[in-house]
Short mmCIF file of C-alpha atoms in Angstrom, two decimals:
data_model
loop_
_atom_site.label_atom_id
_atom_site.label_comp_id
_atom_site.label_asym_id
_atom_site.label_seq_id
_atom_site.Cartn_x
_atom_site.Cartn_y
_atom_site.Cartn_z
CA UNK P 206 100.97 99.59 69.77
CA UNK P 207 101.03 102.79 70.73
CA UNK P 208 104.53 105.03 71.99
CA UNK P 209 104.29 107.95 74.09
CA UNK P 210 105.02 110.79 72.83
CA UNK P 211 107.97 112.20 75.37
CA UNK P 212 109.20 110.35 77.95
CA UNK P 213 108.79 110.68 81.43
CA UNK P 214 110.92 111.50 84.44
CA UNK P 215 109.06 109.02 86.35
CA UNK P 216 106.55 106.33 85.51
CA UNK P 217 105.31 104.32 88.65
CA UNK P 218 103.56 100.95 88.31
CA UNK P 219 101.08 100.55 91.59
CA UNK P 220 98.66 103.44 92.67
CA UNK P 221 98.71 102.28 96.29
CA UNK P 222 100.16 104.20 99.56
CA UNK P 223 103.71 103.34 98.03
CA UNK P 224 102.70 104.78 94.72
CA UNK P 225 100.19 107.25 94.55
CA UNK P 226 102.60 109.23 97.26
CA UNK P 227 105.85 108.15 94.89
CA UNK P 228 103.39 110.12 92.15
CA UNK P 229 102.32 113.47 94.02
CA UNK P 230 106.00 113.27 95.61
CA UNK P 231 107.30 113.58 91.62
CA UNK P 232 104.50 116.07 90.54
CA UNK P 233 105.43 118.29 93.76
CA UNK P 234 109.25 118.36 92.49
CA UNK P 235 107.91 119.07 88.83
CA UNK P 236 108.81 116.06 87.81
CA UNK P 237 106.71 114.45 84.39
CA UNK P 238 104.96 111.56 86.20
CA UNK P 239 102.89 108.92 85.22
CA UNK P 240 101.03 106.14 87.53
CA UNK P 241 99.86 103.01 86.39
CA UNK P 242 97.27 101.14 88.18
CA UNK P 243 95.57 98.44 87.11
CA UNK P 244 92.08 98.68 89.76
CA UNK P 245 89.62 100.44 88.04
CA UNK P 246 90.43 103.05 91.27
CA UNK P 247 93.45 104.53 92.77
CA UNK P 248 94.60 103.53 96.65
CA UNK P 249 95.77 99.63 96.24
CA UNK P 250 94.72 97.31 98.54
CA UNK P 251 95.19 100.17 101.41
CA UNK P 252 92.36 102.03 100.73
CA UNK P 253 90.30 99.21 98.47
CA UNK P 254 90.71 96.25 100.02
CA UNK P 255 92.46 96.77 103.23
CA UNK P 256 93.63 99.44 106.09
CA UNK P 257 90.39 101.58 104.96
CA UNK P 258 87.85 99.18 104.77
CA UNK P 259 88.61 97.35 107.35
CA UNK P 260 89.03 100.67 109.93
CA UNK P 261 85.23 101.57 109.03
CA UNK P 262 84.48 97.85 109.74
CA UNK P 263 86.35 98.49 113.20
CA UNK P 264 84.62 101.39 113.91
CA UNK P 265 81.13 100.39 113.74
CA UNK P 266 81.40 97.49 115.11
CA UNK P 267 83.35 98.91 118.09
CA UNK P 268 79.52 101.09 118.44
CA UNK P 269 77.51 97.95 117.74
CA UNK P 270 79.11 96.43 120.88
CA UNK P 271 79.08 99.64 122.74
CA UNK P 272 75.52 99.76 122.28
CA UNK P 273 75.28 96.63 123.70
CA UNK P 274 76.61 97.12 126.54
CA UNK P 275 78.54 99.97 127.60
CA UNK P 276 75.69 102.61 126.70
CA UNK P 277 73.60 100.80 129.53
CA UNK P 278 76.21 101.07 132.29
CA UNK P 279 76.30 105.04 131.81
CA UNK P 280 72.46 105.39 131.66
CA UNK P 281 71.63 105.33 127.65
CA UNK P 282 69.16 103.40 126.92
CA UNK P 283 69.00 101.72 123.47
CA UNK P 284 67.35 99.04 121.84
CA UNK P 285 70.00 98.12 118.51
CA UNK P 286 69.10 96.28 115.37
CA UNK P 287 71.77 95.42 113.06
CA UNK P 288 72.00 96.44 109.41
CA UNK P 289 74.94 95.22 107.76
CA UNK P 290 74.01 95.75 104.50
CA UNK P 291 74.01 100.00 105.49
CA UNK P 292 76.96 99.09 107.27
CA UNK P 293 79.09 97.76 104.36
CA UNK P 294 76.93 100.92 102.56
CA UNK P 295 78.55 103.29 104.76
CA UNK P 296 82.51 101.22 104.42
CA UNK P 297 81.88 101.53 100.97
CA UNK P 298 81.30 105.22 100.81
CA UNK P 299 84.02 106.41 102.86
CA UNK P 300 86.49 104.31 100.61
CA UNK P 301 84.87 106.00 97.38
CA UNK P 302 85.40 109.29 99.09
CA UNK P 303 88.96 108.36 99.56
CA UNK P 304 89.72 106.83 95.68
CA UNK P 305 88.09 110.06 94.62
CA UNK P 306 90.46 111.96 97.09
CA UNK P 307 93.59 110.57 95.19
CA UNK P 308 92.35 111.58 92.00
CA UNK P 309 91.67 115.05 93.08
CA UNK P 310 95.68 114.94 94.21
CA UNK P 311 97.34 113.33 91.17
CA UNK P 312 94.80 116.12 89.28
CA UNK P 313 96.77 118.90 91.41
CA UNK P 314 99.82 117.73 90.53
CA UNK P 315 99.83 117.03 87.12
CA UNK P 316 100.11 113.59 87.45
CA UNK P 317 98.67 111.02 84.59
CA UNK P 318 96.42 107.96 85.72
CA UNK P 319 97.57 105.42 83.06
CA UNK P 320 94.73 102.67 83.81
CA UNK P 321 95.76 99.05 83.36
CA UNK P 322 98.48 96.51 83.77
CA UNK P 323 102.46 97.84 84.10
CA UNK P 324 104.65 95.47 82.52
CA UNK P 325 108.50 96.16 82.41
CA UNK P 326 109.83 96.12 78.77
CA UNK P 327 113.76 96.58 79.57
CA UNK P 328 115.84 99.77 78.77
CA UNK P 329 115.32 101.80 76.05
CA UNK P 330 117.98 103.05 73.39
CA UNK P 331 118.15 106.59 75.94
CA UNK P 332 119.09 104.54 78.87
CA UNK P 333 115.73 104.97 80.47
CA UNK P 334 113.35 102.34 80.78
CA UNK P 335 110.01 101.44 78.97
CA UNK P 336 106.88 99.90 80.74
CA UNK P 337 104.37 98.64 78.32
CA UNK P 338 100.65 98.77 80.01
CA UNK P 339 97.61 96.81 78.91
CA UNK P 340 93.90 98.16 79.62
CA UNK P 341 91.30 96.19 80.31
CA UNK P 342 89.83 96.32 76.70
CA UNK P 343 93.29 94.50 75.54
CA UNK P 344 94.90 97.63 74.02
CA UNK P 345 98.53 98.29 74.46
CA UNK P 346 100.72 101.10 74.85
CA UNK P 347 104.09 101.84 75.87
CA UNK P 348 105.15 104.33 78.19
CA UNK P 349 109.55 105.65 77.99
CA UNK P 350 110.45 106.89 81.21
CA UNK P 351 114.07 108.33 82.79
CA UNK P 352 112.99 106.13 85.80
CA UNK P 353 110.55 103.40 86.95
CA UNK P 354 109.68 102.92 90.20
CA UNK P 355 107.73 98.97 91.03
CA UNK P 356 105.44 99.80 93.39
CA UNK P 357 103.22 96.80 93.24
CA UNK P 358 102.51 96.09 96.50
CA UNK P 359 101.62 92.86 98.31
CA UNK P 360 98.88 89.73 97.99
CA UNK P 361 97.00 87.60 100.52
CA UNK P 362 99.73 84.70 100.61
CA UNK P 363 97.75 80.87 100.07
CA UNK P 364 97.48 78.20 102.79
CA UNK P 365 98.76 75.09 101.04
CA UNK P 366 96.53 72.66 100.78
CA UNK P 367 93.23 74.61 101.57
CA UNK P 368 91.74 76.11 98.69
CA UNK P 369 90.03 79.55 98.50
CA UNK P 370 86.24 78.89 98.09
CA UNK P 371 83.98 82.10 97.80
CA UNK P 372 81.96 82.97 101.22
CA UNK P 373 83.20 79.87 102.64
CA UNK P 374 87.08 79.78 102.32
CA UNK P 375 87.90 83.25 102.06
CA UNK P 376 90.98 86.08 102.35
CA UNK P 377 91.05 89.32 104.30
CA UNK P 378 89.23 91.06 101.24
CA UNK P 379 86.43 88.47 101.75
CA UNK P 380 86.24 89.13 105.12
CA UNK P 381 85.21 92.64 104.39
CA UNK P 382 82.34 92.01 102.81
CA UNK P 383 80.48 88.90 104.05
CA UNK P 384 76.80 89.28 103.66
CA UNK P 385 75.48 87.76 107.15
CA UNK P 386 77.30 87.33 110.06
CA UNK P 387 78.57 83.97 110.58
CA UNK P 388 77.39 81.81 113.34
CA UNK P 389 81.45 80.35 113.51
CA UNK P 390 84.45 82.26 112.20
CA UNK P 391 87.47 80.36 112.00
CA UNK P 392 90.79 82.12 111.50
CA UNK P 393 93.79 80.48 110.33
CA UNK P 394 96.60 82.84 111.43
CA UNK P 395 97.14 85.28 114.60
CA UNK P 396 98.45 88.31 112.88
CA UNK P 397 97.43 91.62 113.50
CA UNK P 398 94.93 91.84 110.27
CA UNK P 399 93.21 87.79 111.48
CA UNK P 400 92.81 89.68 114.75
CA UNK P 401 91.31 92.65 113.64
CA UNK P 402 89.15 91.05 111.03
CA UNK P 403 88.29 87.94 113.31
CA UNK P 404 87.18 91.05 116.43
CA UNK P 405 84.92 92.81 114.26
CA UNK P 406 82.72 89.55 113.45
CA UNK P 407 83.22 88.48 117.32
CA UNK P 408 81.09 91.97 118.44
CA UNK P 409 78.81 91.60 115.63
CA UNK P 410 78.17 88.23 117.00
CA UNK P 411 80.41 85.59 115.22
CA UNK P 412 82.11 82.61 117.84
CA UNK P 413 85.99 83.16 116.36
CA UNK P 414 88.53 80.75 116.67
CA UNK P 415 92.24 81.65 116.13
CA UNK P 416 94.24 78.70 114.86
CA UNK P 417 97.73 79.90 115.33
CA UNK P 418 101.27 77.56 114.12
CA UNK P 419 103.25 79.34 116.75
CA UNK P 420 102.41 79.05 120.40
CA UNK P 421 101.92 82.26 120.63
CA UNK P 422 100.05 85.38 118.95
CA UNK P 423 101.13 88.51 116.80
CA UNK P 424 104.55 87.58 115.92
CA UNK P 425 106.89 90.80 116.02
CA UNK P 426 104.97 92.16 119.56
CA UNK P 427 107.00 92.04 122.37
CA UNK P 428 106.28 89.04 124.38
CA UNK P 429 104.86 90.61 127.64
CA UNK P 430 102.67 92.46 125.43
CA UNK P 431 101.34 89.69 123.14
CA UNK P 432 100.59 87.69 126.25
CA UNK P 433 98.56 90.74 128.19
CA UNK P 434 96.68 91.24 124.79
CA UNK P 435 95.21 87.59 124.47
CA UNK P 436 94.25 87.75 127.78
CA UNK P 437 91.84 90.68 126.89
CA UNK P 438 90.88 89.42 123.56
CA UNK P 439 90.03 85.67 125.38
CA UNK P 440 88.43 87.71 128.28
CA UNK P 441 85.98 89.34 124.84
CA UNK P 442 85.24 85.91 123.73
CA UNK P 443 87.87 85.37 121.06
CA UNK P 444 89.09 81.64 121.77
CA UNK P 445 93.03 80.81 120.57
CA UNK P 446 93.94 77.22 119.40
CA UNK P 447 97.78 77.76 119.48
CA UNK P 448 100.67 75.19 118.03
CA UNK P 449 98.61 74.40 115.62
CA UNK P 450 98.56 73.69 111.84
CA UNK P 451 95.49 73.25 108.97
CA UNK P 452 96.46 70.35 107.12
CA UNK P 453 93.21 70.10 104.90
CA UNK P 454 89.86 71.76 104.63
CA UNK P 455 86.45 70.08 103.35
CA UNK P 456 83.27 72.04 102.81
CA UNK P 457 79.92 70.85 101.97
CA UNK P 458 76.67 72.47 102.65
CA UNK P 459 76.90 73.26 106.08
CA UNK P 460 80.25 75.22 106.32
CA UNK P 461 84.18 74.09 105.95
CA UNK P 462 85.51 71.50 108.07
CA UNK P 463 89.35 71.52 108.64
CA UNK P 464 92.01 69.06 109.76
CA UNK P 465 94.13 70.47 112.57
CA UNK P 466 97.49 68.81 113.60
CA UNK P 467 100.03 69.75 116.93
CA UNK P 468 102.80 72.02 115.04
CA UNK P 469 105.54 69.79 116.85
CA UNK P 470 103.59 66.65 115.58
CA UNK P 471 100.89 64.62 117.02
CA UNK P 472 97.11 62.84 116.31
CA UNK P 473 95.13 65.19 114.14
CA UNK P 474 91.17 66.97 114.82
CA UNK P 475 89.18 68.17 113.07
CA UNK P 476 87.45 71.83 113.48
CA UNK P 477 84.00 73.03 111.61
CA UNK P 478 82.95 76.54 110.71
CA UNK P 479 80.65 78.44 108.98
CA UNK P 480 83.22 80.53 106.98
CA UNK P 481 87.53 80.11 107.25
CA UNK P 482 89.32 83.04 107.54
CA UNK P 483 92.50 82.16 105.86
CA UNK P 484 95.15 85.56 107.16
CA UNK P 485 98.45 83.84 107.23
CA UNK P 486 100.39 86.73 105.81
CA UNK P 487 100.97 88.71 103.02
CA UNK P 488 103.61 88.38 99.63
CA UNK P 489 105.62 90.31 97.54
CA UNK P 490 103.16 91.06 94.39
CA UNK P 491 105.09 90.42 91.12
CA UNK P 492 103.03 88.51 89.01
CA UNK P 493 103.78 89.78 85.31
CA UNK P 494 106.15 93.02 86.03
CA UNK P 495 108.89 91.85 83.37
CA UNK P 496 111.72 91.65 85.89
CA UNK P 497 113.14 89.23 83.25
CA UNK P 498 113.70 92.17 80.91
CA UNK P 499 116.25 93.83 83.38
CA UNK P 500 117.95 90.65 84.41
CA UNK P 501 116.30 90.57 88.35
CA UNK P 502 115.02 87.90 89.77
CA UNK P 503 113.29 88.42 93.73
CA UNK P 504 114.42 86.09 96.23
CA UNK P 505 113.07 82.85 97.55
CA UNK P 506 110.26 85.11 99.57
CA UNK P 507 109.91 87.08 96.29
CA UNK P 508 111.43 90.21 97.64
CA UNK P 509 113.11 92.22 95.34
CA UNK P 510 116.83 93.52 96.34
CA UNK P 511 118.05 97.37 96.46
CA UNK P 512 120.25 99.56 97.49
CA UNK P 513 118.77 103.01 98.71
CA UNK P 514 115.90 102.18 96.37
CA UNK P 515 117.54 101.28 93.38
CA UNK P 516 116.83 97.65 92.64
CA UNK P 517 119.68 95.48 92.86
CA UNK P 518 121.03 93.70 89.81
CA UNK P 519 119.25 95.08 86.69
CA UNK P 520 121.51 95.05 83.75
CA UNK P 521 122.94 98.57 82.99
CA UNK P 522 122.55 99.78 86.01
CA UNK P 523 119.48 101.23 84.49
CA UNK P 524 116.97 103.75 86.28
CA UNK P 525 114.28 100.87 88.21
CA UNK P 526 113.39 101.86 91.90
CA UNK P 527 111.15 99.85 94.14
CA UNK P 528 109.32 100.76 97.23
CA UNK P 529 106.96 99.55 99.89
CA UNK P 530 105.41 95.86 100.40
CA UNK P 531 107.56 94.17 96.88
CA UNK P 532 110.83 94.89 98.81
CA UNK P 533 112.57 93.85 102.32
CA UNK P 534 110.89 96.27 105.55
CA UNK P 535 107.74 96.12 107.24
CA UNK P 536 104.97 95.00 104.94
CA UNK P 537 103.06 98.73 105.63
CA UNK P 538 101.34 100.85 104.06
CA UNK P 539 103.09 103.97 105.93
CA UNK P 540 106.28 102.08 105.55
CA UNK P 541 105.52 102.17 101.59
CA UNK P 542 104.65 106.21 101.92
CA UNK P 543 107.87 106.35 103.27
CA UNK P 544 109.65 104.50 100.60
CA UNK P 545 107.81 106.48 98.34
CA UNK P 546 109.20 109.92 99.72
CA UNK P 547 112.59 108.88 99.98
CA UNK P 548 112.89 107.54 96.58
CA UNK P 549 111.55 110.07 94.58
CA UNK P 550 113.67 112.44 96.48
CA UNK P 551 116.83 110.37 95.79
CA UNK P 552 115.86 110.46 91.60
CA UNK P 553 115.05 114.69 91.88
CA UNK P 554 118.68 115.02 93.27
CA UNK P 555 117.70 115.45 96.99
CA UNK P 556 118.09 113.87 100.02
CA UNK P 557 116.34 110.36 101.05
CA UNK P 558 116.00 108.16 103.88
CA UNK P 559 113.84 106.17 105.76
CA UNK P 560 114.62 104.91 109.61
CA UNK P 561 112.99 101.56 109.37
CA UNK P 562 113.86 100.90 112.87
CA UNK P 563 111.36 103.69 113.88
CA UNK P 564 108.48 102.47 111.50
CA UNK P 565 105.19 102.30 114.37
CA UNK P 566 103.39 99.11 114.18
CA UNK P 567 99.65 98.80 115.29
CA UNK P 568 97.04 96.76 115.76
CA UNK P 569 93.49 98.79 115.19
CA UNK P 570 91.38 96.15 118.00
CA UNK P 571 90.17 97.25 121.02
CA UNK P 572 91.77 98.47 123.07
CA UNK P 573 94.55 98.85 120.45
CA UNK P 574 97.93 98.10 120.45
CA UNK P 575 101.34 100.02 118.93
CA UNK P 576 104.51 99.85 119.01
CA UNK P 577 108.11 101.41 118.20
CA UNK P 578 111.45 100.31 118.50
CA UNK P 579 113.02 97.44 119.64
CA UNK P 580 111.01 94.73 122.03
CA UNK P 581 112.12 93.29 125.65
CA UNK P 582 112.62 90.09 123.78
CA UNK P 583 115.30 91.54 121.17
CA UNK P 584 117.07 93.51 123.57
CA UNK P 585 118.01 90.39 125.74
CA UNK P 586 118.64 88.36 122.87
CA UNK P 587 121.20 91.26 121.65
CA UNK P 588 122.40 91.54 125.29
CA UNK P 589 121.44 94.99 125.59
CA UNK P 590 121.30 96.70 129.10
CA UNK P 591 118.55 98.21 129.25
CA UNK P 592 115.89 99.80 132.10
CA UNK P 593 112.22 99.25 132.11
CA UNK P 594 108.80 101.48 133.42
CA UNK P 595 104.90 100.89 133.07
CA UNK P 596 101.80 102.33 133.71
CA UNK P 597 98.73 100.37 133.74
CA UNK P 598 95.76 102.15 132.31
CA UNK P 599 93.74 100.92 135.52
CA UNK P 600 95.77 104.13 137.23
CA UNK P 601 95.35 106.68 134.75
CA UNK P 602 92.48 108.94 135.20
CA UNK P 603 90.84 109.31 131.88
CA UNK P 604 91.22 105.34 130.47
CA UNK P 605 89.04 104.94 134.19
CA UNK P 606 86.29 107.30 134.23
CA UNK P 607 85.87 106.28 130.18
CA UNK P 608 85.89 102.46 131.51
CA UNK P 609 88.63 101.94 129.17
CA UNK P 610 91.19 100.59 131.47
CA UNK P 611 92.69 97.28 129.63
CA UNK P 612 96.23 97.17 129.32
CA UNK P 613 99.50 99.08 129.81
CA UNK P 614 102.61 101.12 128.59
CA UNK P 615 105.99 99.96 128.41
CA UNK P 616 109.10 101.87 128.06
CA UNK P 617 112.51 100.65 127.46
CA UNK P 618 115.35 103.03 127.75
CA UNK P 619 119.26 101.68 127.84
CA UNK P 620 120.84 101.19 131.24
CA UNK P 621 123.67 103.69 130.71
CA UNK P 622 122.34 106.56 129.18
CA UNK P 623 118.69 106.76 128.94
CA UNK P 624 117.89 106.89 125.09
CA UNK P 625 114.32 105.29 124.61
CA UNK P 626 114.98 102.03 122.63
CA UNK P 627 111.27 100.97 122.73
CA UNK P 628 108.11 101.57 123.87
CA UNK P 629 104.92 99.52 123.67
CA UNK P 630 101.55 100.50 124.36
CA UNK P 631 98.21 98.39 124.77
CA UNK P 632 95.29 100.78 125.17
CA UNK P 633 92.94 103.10 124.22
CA UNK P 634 93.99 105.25 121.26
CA UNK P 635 97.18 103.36 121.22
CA UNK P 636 98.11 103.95 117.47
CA UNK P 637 97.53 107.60 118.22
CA UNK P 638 99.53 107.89 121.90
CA UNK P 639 102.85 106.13 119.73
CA UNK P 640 103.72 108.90 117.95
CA UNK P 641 104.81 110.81 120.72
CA UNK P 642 107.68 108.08 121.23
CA UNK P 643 108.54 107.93 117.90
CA UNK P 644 109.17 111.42 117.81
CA UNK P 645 110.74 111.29 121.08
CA UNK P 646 113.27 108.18 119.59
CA UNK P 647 113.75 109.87 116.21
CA UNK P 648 115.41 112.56 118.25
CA UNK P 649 117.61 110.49 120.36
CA UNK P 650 116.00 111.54 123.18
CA UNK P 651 115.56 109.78 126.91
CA UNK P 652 113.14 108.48 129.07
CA UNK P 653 113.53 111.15 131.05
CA UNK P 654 112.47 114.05 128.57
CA UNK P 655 109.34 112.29 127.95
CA UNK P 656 108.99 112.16 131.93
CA UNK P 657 109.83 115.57 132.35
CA UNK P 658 107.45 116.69 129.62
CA UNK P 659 103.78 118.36 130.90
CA UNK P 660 100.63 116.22 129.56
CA UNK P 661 97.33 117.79 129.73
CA UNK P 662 95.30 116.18 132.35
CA UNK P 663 93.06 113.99 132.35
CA UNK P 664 94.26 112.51 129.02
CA UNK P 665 95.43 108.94 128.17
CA UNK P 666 98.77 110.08 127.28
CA UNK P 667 99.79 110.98 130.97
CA UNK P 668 100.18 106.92 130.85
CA UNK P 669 103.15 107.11 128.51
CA UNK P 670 104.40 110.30 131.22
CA UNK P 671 103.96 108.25 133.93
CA UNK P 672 105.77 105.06 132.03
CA UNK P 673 108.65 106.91 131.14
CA UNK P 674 109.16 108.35 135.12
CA UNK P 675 108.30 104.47 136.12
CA UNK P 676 111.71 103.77 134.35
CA UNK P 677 113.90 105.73 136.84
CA UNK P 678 110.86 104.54 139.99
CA UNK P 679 109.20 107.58 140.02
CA UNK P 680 106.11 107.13 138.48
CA UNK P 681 103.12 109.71 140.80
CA UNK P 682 99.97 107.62 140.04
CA UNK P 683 100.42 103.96 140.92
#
């Protein structure tokens, strides 16, 4: 077993969002950094498995269907085939592009790769903290480091009693590279990454079915949002089997056949498809790190506790951070980049902080839908006063003449003095048209200065505009 030579200021196990920023953060600072990732390529599930992947998915299959139909209606006339193989070619690419990318950064920035498994091996004698890694030939080394930061991410999280089967019973990295297109999708969970996944096999011609414990979609999205949105997603062809629960699953030849029961209780059914989308959620990823060695032990969801970064608990008080999915905040990989900032700032002797009430959410369907800020539902369950103005895309100029013209913006500002508490958007280019809020609410700033703000015209944005002046009744274009 090998020891490093000098230690490090920072060592970072986990070379996704949360990590490989945490590393070019440290480098930046001049910092002596080191990043261990296990994946034979930098980006975590993000770029690998995940957000990437699945965005290039998104995108072509958004075309497929346009080609299919909208191209007709404004006189292009096409004749389609499908080739998924070049189209999981062409994912595949882009994500190598992106790996490489990293590498090119941690390479600017003087930051080592250290390729294999992180493993915590307690404080050392200096009162820093060693990690021992193992590569995937079995050799060993250790690494001493002034800090460690865990920034191990997240994992697809099991349904009980239905077993992962490959190309039959699969997770949301299965679902990104299925061979054919299945004749019936079934997907256990309505979350934003079962919708996305479950809409790119509806265009490319899959029959989806959502099967959903709650009795209602996307947990988290405000209510009147949720509601619009599985109107539209019905209206595509996506059917919903709500207040429901997979009790079993069965496959044989023909495809997976599962047992469905009422949530509240009731006679069970049972539900065939070709391939079962299991997307139920995501957990904290700690398989292995050693958190034994400092005397931490995650909670019962297998988040691990800190306080401004620092994790909670280890023996010492000895220099372990965490960041991103493997601690409490939206499980995100721009979340994590945030985390990743803050912390390293906080070790260099600067300032960090991260506003996790102003952390965008979206969902990357079509149209898309983002949010920011607190929902109708927890402002009247906080008794908040608050004021309310939307736009429907049907008025706004540019969503029409594109033919784009599903769904709406929503903005919630407080009763007494205007400050923008949340606003919610279901449209075209909504994870773009958020940011404006979120700048807007990072500020402290009212409905009003987004209303009294000029928007190019025509552009989709003027929808947010005309929101905001819809909260005082003044909106120009409904």
């Amino acid at each position: 077993m090998a020891e490093a030579p000098a230690p490090y200021d920072v060592v970072i196990i986990g070379g996704g969002p949360g990590g490989y920023n945490a590393a070019i953060r440290a480098g930046q600072l001049g910092l002596k950094v080191a990043c261990v990732e296990m994946r034979a390529t930098l980006g975590g599930t993000c770029l690998n498995v995940g957000c990437m992947p699945s965005k290039a998915l998104l995108h072509a299959s958004e075309l497929w269907d346009a080609a299919n139909g909208e191209f007709a209606k404004i006189g292009i006339e096409v004749s389609p085939k499908l080739n998924l193989r070049q189209m999981h070619k062409a994912k595949d690419e882009s994500v190598t592009a992106l790996t490489k990318g990293i590498e090119f950064l941690f390479k600017k920035n003087k930051v080592d790769w250290i390729k294999g498994k992180g493993k915590i091996a307690g404080h050392s004698a200096a009162g820093g903290g060693k990690v021992e890694v193992t590569a995937a030939d079995g050799s060993v080394q250790t690494l001493e480091a002034k800090n460690i930061v865990i920034a191990t991410g997240s994992e697809p999280t099991p349904l009980p009693g239905v077993a992962f089967e490959d190309g039959k019973v699969i997770d949301s990295t299965g679902a990104l590279s299925l061979p054919a297109v299945p004749r019936k999708l079934i997907v256990v969970g309505a979350g934003i990454i079962g919708l996305e996944l479950g809409s790119v096999w509806r265009r490319l011609g899959a029959e989806v079915t959502v099967v959903e414990f709650l009795d209602r979609i996307t947990p988290g999205m405000d209510t009147e949002v949720a509601t619009a949105f599985q109107r539209t997603l019905t209206k595509q062809g996506m059917s919903f089997k709500l207040g429901a629960k997979v009790t079993g699953a069965k496959s044989d030849k023909d495809g997976v056949e599962l047992t469905v029961e009422p949530s509240a209780g009731g006679a069970p059914e049972k539900i065939k498809g070709d391939v079962v989308l299991v997307a139920i959620g995501r957990r904290p990823y700690t398989e292995g790190l050693g958190l034994e060695t400092i005397g931490v032990t995650p909670d019962k969801r297998g988040f691990i506790d800190h306080n401004h970064f620092k994790v909670a608990g280890q023996v010492n008080e000895g220099g372990v951070w965490v960041i991103g999915d493997v601690t409490h905040g939206p499980m995100l990989a721009h979340k994590a980049e945030e985390d990743a900032v803050a912390a390293i700032d906080i070790i260099a002797g600067k300032y960090g902080h991260v506003d996790y009430a102003l952390v965008p959410s979206v969902v990357y369907t079509a149209p898309e839908v983002a949010w920011v800020g607190q929902t109708e539902d927890q402002l009247k369950a906080a008794g908040v006063a608050y004021k309310k103005g939307k736009f429907p895309f049907m008025a706004n100029s540019r969503a029409k003449i594109n033919h784009e013209t599903d769904g709406f913006v929503k903005v919630l500002a407080d009763a007494a003095t205007d400050k923008v508490l949340g606003v919610h958007i279901m449209g075209p280019q909504a994870g773009e048209m958020i940011h404006e809020a979120a700048i807007a609410m990072s500020f402290g700033g009212a409905s009003e200065d987004i209303a009294r703000t000029c928007h190019a015209h025509p552009t989709r944005s003027e929808a947010v505009r005309q929101a905001a002046m819809d909260v005082e009744g003044w909106a120009m274009q409904v």
